[in-house]
């Protein structure tokens, strides 16, 4: 399995992909959270999420009309935009590869917990690290508890789990996962003679790595060393983490 984070930027432009729609495994939990978020005013959302008034209005409309929005595109993978998704470029993958991606890729989500690429998704904005009391829970990490991790463990079995999610999202499952085969990735750039992880570059690299893993049907460790997109080269594998350097 491959794990990634969602994106803030969304589109509702319909994809011509034949990928069949599926239902999220935690739809009832998503509905619970949406019902709580419906109670918030525009100013509440603006303050909570640190967004502009326009974005706050958009997301209030989304929560107020949860499960009743007539979006052209409903499948999660075709709604998310952003650097990870641009470099994954699911649109350019053939039908067979999209179906393989659907079996292998999972998207962590603040409101949905865990999404398959084909899952139907209401457009939303809710980051995993949002500081807010949800129902009787002090934050989303507490709300989700071990639910997401248990679902991942059940699917992963004895296979590798390739973590290409951000720290914010991976923190929702890290301490609960039972698998000993979770593999991390670090993408560092040489700047001023030092190795530095530069956010935007790392996001692009994570998307490119997902594409590399999917297109080449990689489910073991050794072939990962051959990744060379965006000028990255393999440096080392230590403590279950691949390190790639961009010079």
PDB file of C-alpha atoms in Angstrom:
ATOM      1  CA  UNK A   1       0.000   0.000   0.000  1.00  0.00           C
ATOM      2  CA  UNK A   2       1.008   3.590  -0.677  1.00  0.00           C
ATOM      3  CA  UNK A   3      -0.176   6.399   1.616  1.00  0.00           C
ATOM      4  CA  UNK A   4      -0.466  10.057   0.623  1.00  0.00           C
ATOM      5  CA  UNK A   5      -2.072  13.191   2.049  1.00  0.00           C
ATOM      6  CA  UNK A   6      -5.019  15.039   0.511  1.00  0.00           C
ATOM      7  CA  UNK A   7      -4.696  18.468  -1.104  1.00  0.00           C
ATOM      8  CA  UNK A   8      -6.311  21.755  -0.138  1.00  0.00           C
ATOM      9  CA  UNK A   9      -6.952  22.708  -3.753  1.00  0.00           C
ATOM     10  CA  UNK A  10      -9.865  20.895  -5.409  1.00  0.00           C
ATOM     11  CA  UNK A  11     -11.524  20.753  -8.814  1.00  0.00           C
ATOM     12  CA  UNK A  12     -14.923  19.427  -9.846  1.00  0.00           C
ATOM     13  CA  UNK A  13     -14.028  19.042 -13.526  1.00  0.00           C
ATOM     14  CA  UNK A  14     -15.213  15.596 -14.579  1.00  0.00           C
ATOM     15  CA  UNK A  15     -12.640  13.060 -15.703  1.00  0.00           C
ATOM     16  CA  UNK A  16     -13.367  10.702 -18.585  1.00  0.00           C
ATOM     17  CA  UNK A  17     -11.763   7.853 -16.640  1.00  0.00           C
ATOM     18  CA  UNK A  18     -13.771   4.610 -16.508  1.00  0.00           C
ATOM     19  CA  UNK A  19     -12.717   4.006 -12.882  1.00  0.00           C
ATOM     20  CA  UNK A  20     -15.857   2.823 -11.088  1.00  0.00           C
ATOM     21  CA  UNK A  21     -17.066   4.798  -8.079  1.00  0.00           C
ATOM     22  CA  UNK A  22     -16.877   3.227  -4.623  1.00  0.00           C
ATOM     23  CA  UNK A  23     -18.097   4.202  -1.154  1.00  0.00           C
ATOM     24  CA  UNK A  24     -15.740   5.447   1.603  1.00  0.00           C
ATOM     25  CA  UNK A  25     -15.340   3.002   4.488  1.00  0.00           C
ATOM     26  CA  UNK A  26     -15.776   5.793   7.034  1.00  0.00           C
ATOM     27  CA  UNK A  27     -18.707   7.627   5.427  1.00  0.00           C
ATOM     28  CA  UNK A  28     -20.701   7.642   8.677  1.00  0.00           C
ATOM     29  CA  UNK A  29     -17.789   9.238  10.555  1.00  0.00           C
ATOM     30  CA  UNK A  30     -17.439  11.842   7.790  1.00  0.00           C
ATOM     31  CA  UNK A  31     -21.148  12.623   8.121  1.00  0.00           C
ATOM     32  CA  UNK A  32     -20.726  13.026  11.882  1.00  0.00           C
ATOM     33  CA  UNK A  33     -17.919  15.540  11.436  1.00  0.00           C
ATOM     34  CA  UNK A  34     -19.757  17.406   8.685  1.00  0.00           C
ATOM     35  CA  UNK A  35     -22.810  17.748  10.929  1.00  0.00           C
ATOM     36  CA  UNK A  36     -20.614  19.373  13.571  1.00  0.00           C
ATOM     37  CA  UNK A  37     -18.985  21.681  11.031  1.00  0.00           C
ATOM     38  CA  UNK A  38     -22.405  22.759   9.739  1.00  0.00           C
ATOM     39  CA  UNK A  39     -22.894  24.604  13.011  1.00  0.00           C
ATOM     40  CA  UNK A  40     -19.987  26.979  12.309  1.00  0.00           C
ATOM     41  CA  UNK A  41     -20.435  30.475  10.904  1.00  0.00           C
ATOM     42  CA  UNK A  42     -18.281  31.944   8.143  1.00  0.00           C
ATOM     43  CA  UNK A  43     -16.252  33.803  10.768  1.00  0.00           C
ATOM     44  CA  UNK A  44     -15.852  30.605  12.797  1.00  0.00           C
ATOM     45  CA  UNK A  45     -14.489  28.739   9.780  1.00  0.00           C
ATOM     46  CA  UNK A  46     -12.268  31.644   8.815  1.00  0.00           C
ATOM     47  CA  UNK A  47     -10.726  31.702  12.284  1.00  0.00           C
ATOM     48  CA  UNK A  48     -10.510  27.930  12.668  1.00  0.00           C
ATOM     49  CA  UNK A  49      -8.855  27.260   9.322  1.00  0.00           C
ATOM     50  CA  UNK A  50      -6.935  30.497   8.881  1.00  0.00           C
ATOM     51  CA  UNK A  51      -8.465  31.145   5.461  1.00  0.00           C
ATOM     52  CA  UNK A  52      -9.898  34.087   3.550  1.00  0.00           C
ATOM     53  CA  UNK A  53     -13.559  35.055   3.800  1.00  0.00           C
ATOM     54  CA  UNK A  54     -14.238  33.675   0.313  1.00  0.00           C
ATOM     55  CA  UNK A  55     -12.752  30.276   1.171  1.00  0.00           C
ATOM     56  CA  UNK A  56     -14.639  30.265   4.478  1.00  0.00           C
ATOM     57  CA  UNK A  57     -17.916  30.978   2.639  1.00  0.00           C
ATOM     58  CA  UNK A  58     -17.188  28.220   0.130  1.00  0.00           C
ATOM     59  CA  UNK A  59     -16.534  25.670   2.852  1.00  0.00           C
ATOM     60  CA  UNK A  60     -19.562  26.697   4.900  1.00  0.00           C
ATOM     61  CA  UNK A  61     -21.647  26.118   1.761  1.00  0.00           C
ATOM     62  CA  UNK A  62     -20.008  22.707   1.357  1.00  0.00           C
ATOM     63  CA  UNK A  63     -20.782  21.654   4.930  1.00  0.00           C
ATOM     64  CA  UNK A  64     -24.309  23.061   4.820  1.00  0.00           C
ATOM     65  CA  UNK A  65     -24.988  21.016   1.678  1.00  0.00           C
ATOM     66  CA  UNK A  66     -23.075  17.883   2.642  1.00  0.00           C
ATOM     67  CA  UNK A  67     -24.096  14.890   0.482  1.00  0.00           C
ATOM     68  CA  UNK A  68     -26.273  17.206  -1.647  1.00  0.00           C
ATOM     69  CA  UNK A  69     -23.739  18.951  -3.876  1.00  0.00           C
ATOM     70  CA  UNK A  70     -24.131  18.316  -7.588  1.00  0.00           C
ATOM     71  CA  UNK A  71     -20.466  17.967  -8.486  1.00  0.00           C
ATOM     72  CA  UNK A  72     -19.471  16.923 -11.993  1.00  0.00           C
ATOM     73  CA  UNK A  73     -16.697  14.738 -10.528  1.00  0.00           C
ATOM     74  CA  UNK A  74     -17.251  12.695  -7.381  1.00  0.00           C
ATOM     75  CA  UNK A  75     -14.211  10.373  -7.270  1.00  0.00           C
ATOM     76  CA  UNK A  76     -11.567  11.538  -4.805  1.00  0.00           C
ATOM     77  CA  UNK A  77      -8.451  11.101  -6.947  1.00  0.00           C
ATOM     78  CA  UNK A  78      -9.842  13.347  -9.688  1.00  0.00           C
ATOM     79  CA  UNK A  79     -10.868  16.122  -7.287  1.00  0.00           C
ATOM     80  CA  UNK A  80      -7.548  16.703  -5.549  1.00  0.00           C
ATOM     81  CA  UNK A  81      -5.074  19.124  -7.102  1.00  0.00           C
ATOM     82  CA  UNK A  82      -1.736  20.377  -5.750  1.00  0.00           C
ATOM     83  CA  UNK A  83       1.906  19.437  -6.268  1.00  0.00           C
ATOM     84  CA  UNK A  84       1.656  15.786  -5.188  1.00  0.00           C
ATOM     85  CA  UNK A  85      -1.291  15.150  -7.499  1.00  0.00           C
ATOM     86  CA  UNK A  86       0.145  17.100 -10.426  1.00  0.00           C
ATOM     87  CA  UNK A  87       3.284  14.986 -10.326  1.00  0.00           C
ATOM     88  CA  UNK A  88       1.305  11.780  -9.878  1.00  0.00           C
ATOM     89  CA  UNK A  89      -0.718  12.832 -12.965  1.00  0.00           C
ATOM     90  CA  UNK A  90      -3.369  10.135 -12.724  1.00  0.00           C
ATOM     91  CA  UNK A  91      -5.054  11.431 -15.889  1.00  0.00           C
ATOM     92  CA  UNK A  92      -2.193  10.221 -18.078  1.00  0.00           C
ATOM     93  CA  UNK A  93      -2.278   6.673 -16.712  1.00  0.00           C
ATOM     94  CA  UNK A  94      -3.979   4.007 -18.805  1.00  0.00           C
ATOM     95  CA  UNK A  95      -7.082   2.154 -17.606  1.00  0.00           C
ATOM     96  CA  UNK A  96      -5.184  -0.881 -16.304  1.00  0.00           C
ATOM     97  CA  UNK A  97      -2.707   1.303 -14.407  1.00  0.00           C
ATOM     98  CA  UNK A  98      -5.487   3.405 -12.892  1.00  0.00           C
ATOM     99  CA  UNK A  99      -7.125   0.218 -11.644  1.00  0.00           C
ATOM    100  CA  UNK A 100      -3.796  -0.934 -10.166  1.00  0.00           C
ATOM    101  CA  UNK A 101      -3.411   2.486  -8.513  1.00  0.00           C
ATOM    102  CA  UNK A 102      -6.894   2.110  -7.051  1.00  0.00           C
ATOM    103  CA  UNK A 103      -5.874  -1.155  -5.409  1.00  0.00           C
ATOM    104  CA  UNK A 104      -2.552   0.175  -4.105  1.00  0.00           C
ATOM    105  CA  UNK A 105      -3.056   3.848  -3.179  1.00  0.00           C
ATOM    106  CA  UNK A 106      -4.863   5.233  -0.128  1.00  0.00           C
ATOM    107  CA  UNK A 107      -5.412   8.883   0.770  1.00  0.00           C
ATOM    108  CA  UNK A 108      -5.442   9.978   4.399  1.00  0.00           C
ATOM    109  CA  UNK A 109      -8.171  12.512   5.161  1.00  0.00           C
ATOM    110  CA  UNK A 110      -9.172  14.664   8.100  1.00  0.00           C
ATOM    111  CA  UNK A 111     -12.893  14.160   7.473  1.00  0.00           C
ATOM    112  CA  UNK A 112     -13.001  10.797   5.663  1.00  0.00           C
ATOM    113  CA  UNK A 113     -10.163   9.084   7.525  1.00  0.00           C
ATOM    114  CA  UNK A 114      -9.057   6.945   4.593  1.00  0.00           C
ATOM    115  CA  UNK A 115     -10.049   7.135   0.930  1.00  0.00           C
ATOM    116  CA  UNK A 116      -9.562   4.903  -2.076  1.00  0.00           C
ATOM    117  CA  UNK A 117      -8.920   6.892  -5.265  1.00  0.00           C
ATOM    118  CA  UNK A 118     -12.323   5.787  -6.586  1.00  0.00           C
ATOM    119  CA  UNK A 119     -14.288   6.713  -3.448  1.00  0.00           C
ATOM    120  CA  UNK A 120     -17.016   9.304  -3.845  1.00  0.00           C
ATOM    121  CA  UNK A 121     -16.074  12.417  -1.905  1.00  0.00           C
ATOM    122  CA  UNK A 122     -17.867  15.577  -0.930  1.00  0.00           C
ATOM    123  CA  UNK A 123     -15.540  18.535  -1.572  1.00  0.00           C
ATOM    124  CA  UNK A 124     -14.242  19.810   1.752  1.00  0.00           C
ATOM    125  CA  UNK A 125     -11.421  21.501   3.570  1.00  0.00           C
ATOM    126  CA  UNK A 126     -10.425  20.092   6.943  1.00  0.00           C
ATOM    127  CA  UNK A 127      -6.797  19.499   7.770  1.00  0.00           C
ATOM    128  CA  UNK A 128      -5.884  16.657  10.111  1.00  0.00           C
ATOM    129  CA  UNK A 129      -4.099  19.029  12.477  1.00  0.00           C
ATOM    130  CA  UNK A 130      -7.096  21.357  12.911  1.00  0.00           C
ATOM    131  CA  UNK A 131      -7.322  22.508  16.537  1.00  0.00           C
ATOM    132  CA  UNK A 132     -10.980  22.121  17.400  1.00  0.00           C
ATOM    133  CA  UNK A 133     -13.140  20.029  19.750  1.00  0.00           C
ATOM    134  CA  UNK A 134     -14.996  17.539  17.560  1.00  0.00           C
ATOM    135  CA  UNK A 135     -17.934  16.026  19.460  1.00  0.00           C
ATOM    136  CA  UNK A 136     -16.342  14.732  22.699  1.00  0.00           C
ATOM    137  CA  UNK A 137     -12.820  14.660  21.230  1.00  0.00           C
ATOM    138  CA  UNK A 138     -10.228  17.413  21.582  1.00  0.00           C
ATOM    139  CA  UNK A 139      -8.943  17.050  18.005  1.00  0.00           C
ATOM    140  CA  UNK A 140      -9.127  14.853  14.903  1.00  0.00           C
ATOM    141  CA  UNK A 141      -6.259  12.631  16.027  1.00  0.00           C
ATOM    142  CA  UNK A 142      -8.291  11.710  19.088  1.00  0.00           C
ATOM    143  CA  UNK A 143     -11.507  11.388  17.068  1.00  0.00           C
ATOM    144  CA  UNK A 144      -9.961   8.867  14.693  1.00  0.00           C
ATOM    145  CA  UNK A 145      -7.981   6.993  17.357  1.00  0.00           C
ATOM    146  CA  UNK A 146      -6.832   3.667  15.895  1.00  0.00           C
ATOM    147  CA  UNK A 147      -9.638   3.376  13.298  1.00  0.00           C
ATOM    148  CA  UNK A 148      -7.621   4.458  10.273  1.00  0.00           C
ATOM    149  CA  UNK A 149      -4.547   2.463  11.288  1.00  0.00           C
ATOM    150  CA  UNK A 150      -6.627  -0.680  11.828  1.00  0.00           C
ATOM    151  CA  UNK A 151      -8.117  -0.357   8.339  1.00  0.00           C
ATOM    152  CA  UNK A 152      -4.625   0.073   6.879  1.00  0.00           C
ATOM    153  CA  UNK A 153      -3.217  -2.906   8.790  1.00  0.00           C
ATOM    154  CA  UNK A 154      -6.086  -5.082   7.573  1.00  0.00           C
ATOM    155  CA  UNK A 155      -5.300  -4.236   3.952  1.00  0.00           C
ATOM    156  CA  UNK A 156      -1.507  -4.255   4.165  1.00  0.00           C
ATOM    157  CA  UNK A 157      -1.148  -7.664   5.777  1.00  0.00           C
ATOM    158  CA  UNK A 158       2.458  -8.782   5.351  1.00  0.00           C
ATOM    159  CA  UNK A 159       3.196  -6.387   2.487  1.00  0.00           C
ATOM    160  CA  UNK A 160       5.123  -3.117   2.596  1.00  0.00           C
ATOM    161  CA  UNK A 161       3.458   0.168   3.487  1.00  0.00           C
ATOM    162  CA  UNK A 162       5.067   3.029   1.556  1.00  0.00           C
ATOM    163  CA  UNK A 163       4.478   6.245   3.499  1.00  0.00           C
ATOM    164  CA  UNK A 164       4.487   9.261   1.197  1.00  0.00           C
ATOM    165  CA  UNK A 165       2.122  11.324   3.354  1.00  0.00           C
ATOM    166  CA  UNK A 166       3.072  14.471   5.240  1.00  0.00           C
ATOM    167  CA  UNK A 167       4.012  14.279   8.923  1.00  0.00           C
ATOM    168  CA  UNK A 168       0.714  15.944   9.873  1.00  0.00           C
ATOM    169  CA  UNK A 169      -1.318  13.184   8.256  1.00  0.00           C
ATOM    170  CA  UNK A 170       0.926  10.224   8.982  1.00  0.00           C
ATOM    171  CA  UNK A 171       0.764  11.170  12.680  1.00  0.00           C
ATOM    172  CA  UNK A 172      -2.895  10.085  12.619  1.00  0.00           C
ATOM    173  CA  UNK A 173      -1.832   6.452  12.128  1.00  0.00           C
ATOM    174  CA  UNK A 174       1.852   6.127  13.016  1.00  0.00           C
ATOM    175  CA  UNK A 175       1.561   5.182  16.691  1.00  0.00           C
ATOM    176  CA  UNK A 176      -1.371   2.830  16.039  1.00  0.00           C
ATOM    177  CA  UNK A 177       0.009   0.814  13.105  1.00  0.00           C
ATOM    178  CA  UNK A 178       0.940  -2.783  13.864  1.00  0.00           C
ATOM    179  CA  UNK A 179       2.870  -3.434  10.667  1.00  0.00           C
ATOM    180  CA  UNK A 180       6.652  -3.563  10.979  1.00  0.00           C
ATOM    181  CA  UNK A 181       7.035  -2.977   7.237  1.00  0.00           C
ATOM    182  CA  UNK A 182       6.243   0.750   7.061  1.00  0.00           C
ATOM    183  CA  UNK A 183       8.763   2.524   4.818  1.00  0.00           C
ATOM    184  CA  UNK A 184       9.410   6.272   4.960  1.00  0.00           C
ATOM    185  CA  UNK A 185      10.876   8.574   2.307  1.00  0.00           C
ATOM    186  CA  UNK A 186      13.013  11.699   2.601  1.00  0.00           C
ATOM    187  CA  UNK A 187      13.641  14.020  -0.335  1.00  0.00           C
ATOM    188  CA  UNK A 188      16.383  16.541   0.400  1.00  0.00           C
ATOM    189  CA  UNK A 189      17.895  19.242  -1.786  1.00  0.00           C
ATOM    190  CA  UNK A 190      21.503  20.427  -1.613  1.00  0.00           C
ATOM    191  CA  UNK A 191      21.398  24.140  -0.837  1.00  0.00           C
ATOM    192  CA  UNK A 192      24.366  26.187   0.345  1.00  0.00           C
ATOM    193  CA  UNK A 193      26.271  22.936   0.707  1.00  0.00           C
ATOM    194  CA  UNK A 194      23.725  21.401   3.091  1.00  0.00           C
ATOM    195  CA  UNK A 195      20.908  18.903   2.741  1.00  0.00           C
ATOM    196  CA  UNK A 196      17.557  20.606   3.249  1.00  0.00           C
ATOM    197  CA  UNK A 197      13.997  19.364   2.826  1.00  0.00           C
ATOM    198  CA  UNK A 198      12.239  22.083   0.825  1.00  0.00           C
ATOM    199  CA  UNK A 199       8.477  21.736   1.177  1.00  0.00           C
ATOM    200  CA  UNK A 200       7.310  22.377  -2.366  1.00  0.00           C
ATOM    201  CA  UNK A 201      10.076  20.254  -3.884  1.00  0.00           C
ATOM    202  CA  UNK A 202       9.410  17.399  -1.459  1.00  0.00           C
ATOM    203  CA  UNK A 203       5.703  17.469  -2.367  1.00  0.00           C
ATOM    204  CA  UNK A 204       6.521  17.202  -6.058  1.00  0.00           C
ATOM    205  CA  UNK A 205       8.934  14.366  -5.323  1.00  0.00           C
ATOM    206  CA  UNK A 206       6.321  12.465  -3.321  1.00  0.00           C
ATOM    207  CA  UNK A 207       3.910  12.660  -6.244  1.00  0.00           C
ATOM    208  CA  UNK A 208       6.613  11.581  -8.684  1.00  0.00           C
ATOM    209  CA  UNK A 209       7.522   8.659  -6.428  1.00  0.00           C
ATOM    210  CA  UNK A 210       3.901   7.486  -6.292  1.00  0.00           C
ATOM    211  CA  UNK A 211       3.788   7.576 -10.085  1.00  0.00           C
ATOM    212  CA  UNK A 212       7.098   5.669 -10.269  1.00  0.00           C
ATOM    213  CA  UNK A 213       5.852   2.981  -7.875  1.00  0.00           C
ATOM    214  CA  UNK A 214       2.531   2.607  -9.680  1.00  0.00           C
ATOM    215  CA  UNK A 215       3.776   2.634 -13.271  1.00  0.00           C
ATOM    216  CA  UNK A 216       6.482   0.096 -12.470  1.00  0.00           C
ATOM    217  CA  UNK A 217       4.251  -2.055 -10.226  1.00  0.00           C
ATOM    218  CA  UNK A 218       6.822  -1.823  -7.420  1.00  0.00           C
ATOM    219  CA  UNK A 219       5.874  -3.628  -4.222  1.00  0.00           C
ATOM    220  CA  UNK A 220       9.368  -4.454  -2.905  1.00  0.00           C
ATOM    221  CA  UNK A 221      12.317  -2.329  -1.777  1.00  0.00           C
ATOM    222  CA  UNK A 222      15.205  -2.927  -4.180  1.00  0.00           C
ATOM    223  CA  UNK A 223      13.706  -1.292  -7.320  1.00  0.00           C
ATOM    224  CA  UNK A 224      12.971   1.934  -5.419  1.00  0.00           C
ATOM    225  CA  UNK A 225      16.677   2.826  -5.553  1.00  0.00           C
ATOM    226  CA  UNK A 226      16.268   3.454  -9.313  1.00  0.00           C
ATOM    227  CA  UNK A 227      14.008   6.476  -8.776  1.00  0.00           C
ATOM    228  CA  UNK A 228      15.556   9.468 -10.557  1.00  0.00           C
ATOM    229  CA  UNK A 229      12.759  11.929 -11.265  1.00  0.00           C
ATOM    230  CA  UNK A 230      13.226  15.702 -10.749  1.00  0.00           C
ATOM    231  CA  UNK A 231      16.997  15.219 -10.534  1.00  0.00           C
ATOM    232  CA  UNK A 232      16.869  13.094  -7.372  1.00  0.00           C
ATOM    233  CA  UNK A 233      19.375  10.290  -6.811  1.00  0.00           C
ATOM    234  CA  UNK A 234      19.382   7.527  -4.222  1.00  0.00           C
ATOM    235  CA  UNK A 235      21.626   8.161  -1.222  1.00  0.00           C
ATOM    236  CA  UNK A 236      20.832   5.521   1.395  1.00  0.00           C
ATOM    237  CA  UNK A 237      18.272   3.311   3.101  1.00  0.00           C
ATOM    238  CA  UNK A 238      18.506   3.398   6.872  1.00  0.00           C
ATOM    239  CA  UNK A 239      16.036   2.851   9.731  1.00  0.00           C
ATOM    240  CA  UNK A 240      13.323   1.918   7.218  1.00  0.00           C
ATOM    241  CA  UNK A 241      13.724   5.221   5.376  1.00  0.00           C
ATOM    242  CA  UNK A 242      14.809   5.886   1.798  1.00  0.00           C
ATOM    243  CA  UNK A 243      16.830   9.083   1.372  1.00  0.00           C
ATOM    244  CA  UNK A 244      17.069  10.758  -2.034  1.00  0.00           C
ATOM    245  CA  UNK A 245      19.153  13.834  -2.796  1.00  0.00           C
ATOM    246  CA  UNK A 246      18.581  16.524  -5.393  1.00  0.00           C
ATOM    247  CA  UNK A 247      21.781  18.343  -6.282  1.00  0.00           C
TER     248      UNK A 247
END
